[in-house]
């Protein structure tokens, strides 16, 4: 779903509605130009939603979808 943008007391905030009727909101992550970095902000919101809504059993038995993979080169 699309991000909701708003400014609250001079702070840019983003929020997102989810299909399960949850809504999460947080201060926006900004890029180097001071604009909202939508991809980074949405990733944090999605991870917050996943961590708060997903059951313990599902989290313990599946690969976490928000793990950042880093190429470490040859070992």
Short mmCIF file of N, CA and C in Angstrom, two decimals, residues 9-67:
data_model
loop_
_atom_site.label_atom_id
_atom_site.label_comp_id
_atom_site.label_asym_id
_atom_site.label_seq_id
_atom_site.Cartn_x
_atom_site.Cartn_y
_atom_site.Cartn_z
N UNK A 9 4.68 19.21 13.50
CA UNK A 9 5.61 20.10 14.21
C UNK A 9 6.96 20.19 13.51
N UNK A 10 6.94 20.29 12.19
CA UNK A 10 8.16 20.43 11.40
C UNK A 10 8.90 19.13 11.14
N UNK A 11 8.37 18.00 11.61
CA UNK A 11 9.01 16.70 11.41
C UNK A 11 8.25 15.94 10.32
N UNK A 12 8.97 15.55 9.27
CA UNK A 12 8.34 14.76 8.21
C UNK A 12 8.09 13.36 8.75
N UNK A 13 6.87 12.87 8.55
CA UNK A 13 6.48 11.54 9.03
C UNK A 13 5.89 10.75 7.87
N UNK A 14 6.01 9.45 7.95
CA UNK A 14 5.38 8.56 6.97
C UNK A 14 4.58 7.51 7.72
N UNK A 15 3.53 7.05 7.10
CA UNK A 15 2.71 6.00 7.67
C UNK A 15 2.27 5.06 6.57
N UNK A 16 1.79 3.89 6.96
CA UNK A 16 1.36 2.91 5.98
C UNK A 16 0.22 2.09 6.55
N UNK A 17 -0.83 1.94 5.73
CA UNK A 17 -1.96 1.08 6.08
C UNK A 17 -1.68 -0.31 5.52
N UNK A 18 -1.98 -1.33 6.30
CA UNK A 18 -1.77 -2.71 5.87
C UNK A 18 -3.10 -3.41 5.67
N UNK A 19 -3.09 -4.48 4.88
CA UNK A 19 -4.31 -5.22 4.55
C UNK A 19 -4.99 -5.80 5.79
N UNK A 20 -4.24 -6.05 6.86
CA UNK A 20 -4.83 -6.60 8.08
C UNK A 20 -5.35 -5.50 9.01
N UNK A 21 -5.58 -4.31 8.46
CA UNK A 21 -6.16 -3.16 9.14
C UNK A 21 -5.24 -2.50 10.17
N UNK A 22 -3.95 -2.81 10.17
CA UNK A 22 -3.00 -2.11 11.02
C UNK A 22 -2.51 -0.86 10.30
N UNK A 23 -2.13 0.15 11.08
CA UNK A 23 -1.53 1.36 10.53
C UNK A 23 -0.31 1.68 11.39
N UNK A 24 0.82 1.87 10.74
CA UNK A 24 2.05 2.21 11.45
C UNK A 24 2.53 3.55 10.93
N UNK A 25 3.09 4.35 11.83
CA UNK A 25 3.61 5.67 11.47
C UNK A 25 4.91 5.92 12.22
N UNK A 26 5.81 6.64 11.57
CA UNK A 26 7.11 6.94 12.18
C UNK A 26 7.69 8.19 11.53
N UNK A 27 8.73 8.78 12.15
CA UNK A 27 9.46 9.86 11.47
C UNK A 27 10.09 9.30 10.19
N UNK A 28 10.05 10.07 9.14
CA UNK A 28 10.56 9.61 7.84
C UNK A 28 12.08 9.53 7.85
N UNK A 29 12.59 8.61 7.07
CA UNK A 29 14.04 8.55 6.81
C UNK A 29 14.29 9.47 5.62
N UNK A 30 15.24 10.37 5.78
CA UNK A 30 15.50 11.37 4.75
C UNK A 30 16.77 11.03 3.97
N UNK A 31 16.79 11.44 2.70
CA UNK A 31 18.00 11.25 1.90
C UNK A 31 18.93 12.46 2.11
N UNK A 32 20.01 12.51 1.38
CA UNK A 32 21.00 13.58 1.57
C UNK A 32 20.47 14.96 1.19
N UNK A 33 19.37 15.02 0.44
CA UNK A 33 18.78 16.30 0.04
C UNK A 33 17.66 16.74 0.99
N UNK A 34 17.40 15.95 2.02
CA UNK A 34 16.34 16.29 2.96
C UNK A 34 14.95 15.84 2.54
N UNK A 35 14.89 15.07 1.46
CA UNK A 35 13.62 14.54 0.97
C UNK A 35 13.38 13.15 1.59
N UNK A 36 12.13 12.75 1.65
CA UNK A 36 11.78 11.45 2.21
C UNK A 36 12.33 10.33 1.32
N UNK A 37 13.10 9.43 1.92
CA UNK A 37 13.57 8.24 1.22
C UNK A 37 12.48 7.18 1.38
N UNK A 38 11.60 7.08 0.38
CA UNK A 38 10.44 6.21 0.49
C UNK A 38 10.81 4.74 0.63
N UNK A 39 11.80 4.28 -0.12
CA UNK A 39 12.18 2.87 -0.05
C UNK A 39 12.69 2.50 1.34
N UNK A 40 13.56 3.32 1.90
CA UNK A 40 14.11 3.03 3.23
C UNK A 40 13.03 3.15 4.30
N UNK A 41 12.18 4.17 4.20
CA UNK A 41 11.11 4.35 5.19
C UNK A 41 10.12 3.20 5.14
N UNK A 42 9.75 2.77 3.93
CA UNK A 42 8.80 1.67 3.80
C UNK A 42 9.39 0.36 4.32
N UNK A 43 10.68 0.16 4.10
CA UNK A 43 11.32 -1.06 4.60
C UNK A 43 11.26 -1.12 6.13
N UNK A 44 11.51 0.00 6.79
CA UNK A 44 11.45 0.04 8.25
C UNK A 44 10.02 -0.18 8.74
N UNK A 45 9.05 0.45 8.08
CA UNK A 45 7.65 0.25 8.45
C UNK A 45 7.23 -1.22 8.27
N UNK A 46 7.65 -1.83 7.15
CA UNK A 46 7.30 -3.23 6.90
C UNK A 46 7.94 -4.14 7.94
N UNK A 47 9.17 -3.85 8.33
CA UNK A 47 9.84 -4.66 9.35
C UNK A 47 9.16 -4.49 10.70
N UNK A 48 8.79 -3.27 11.04
CA UNK A 48 8.07 -3.02 12.29
C UNK A 48 6.75 -3.80 12.31
N UNK A 49 6.02 -3.73 11.22
CA UNK A 49 4.75 -4.46 11.12
C UNK A 49 4.98 -5.96 11.26
N UNK A 50 5.97 -6.48 10.55
CA UNK A 50 6.29 -7.92 10.61
C UNK A 50 6.62 -8.32 12.04
N UNK A 51 7.48 -7.57 12.70
CA UNK A 51 7.91 -7.92 14.05
C UNK A 51 6.77 -7.87 15.07
N UNK A 52 5.85 -6.94 14.91
CA UNK A 52 4.77 -6.78 15.87
C UNK A 52 3.58 -7.69 15.61
N UNK A 53 3.33 -8.07 14.36
CA UNK A 53 2.12 -8.80 14.01
C UNK A 53 2.36 -10.30 13.81
N UNK A 54 3.51 -10.66 13.30
CA UNK A 54 3.78 -12.07 12.99
C UNK A 54 3.96 -12.87 14.27
N UNK A 55 3.37 -14.05 14.27
CA UNK A 55 3.43 -14.89 15.47
C UNK A 55 4.85 -15.41 15.71
N UNK A 56 5.12 -15.76 16.96
CA UNK A 56 6.42 -16.28 17.37
C UNK A 56 6.79 -17.54 16.58
N UNK A 57 5.82 -18.42 16.40
CA UNK A 57 6.08 -19.69 15.70
C UNK A 57 6.52 -19.43 14.26
N UNK A 58 5.85 -18.53 13.58
CA UNK A 58 6.23 -18.21 12.21
C UNK A 58 7.62 -17.60 12.17
N UNK A 59 7.91 -16.68 13.10
CA UNK A 59 9.24 -16.05 13.12
C UNK A 59 10.34 -17.06 13.39
N UNK A 60 10.09 -18.04 14.24
CA UNK A 60 11.11 -19.02 14.60
C UNK A 60 11.29 -20.12 13.57
N UNK A 61 10.35 -20.30 12.67
CA UNK A 61 10.42 -21.41 11.72
C UNK A 61 10.62 -20.97 10.27
N UNK A 62 10.76 -19.68 10.03
CA UNK A 62 10.97 -19.20 8.66
C UNK A 62 12.16 -18.24 8.63
N UNK A 63 12.67 -18.00 7.44
CA UNK A 63 13.75 -17.03 7.27
C UNK A 63 13.15 -15.64 7.35
N UNK A 64 13.76 -14.80 8.15
CA UNK A 64 13.27 -13.44 8.34
C UNK A 64 13.41 -12.68 7.02
N UNK A 65 12.31 -12.12 6.50
CA UNK A 65 12.37 -11.46 5.18
C UNK A 65 13.09 -10.12 5.19
N UNK A 66 13.46 -9.59 6.35
CA UNK A 66 14.09 -8.27 6.39
C UNK A 66 15.55 -8.31 6.78
N UNK A 67 16.18 -9.46 6.60
CA UNK A 67 17.62 -9.58 6.85
C UNK A 67 18.34 -8.90 5.69
#
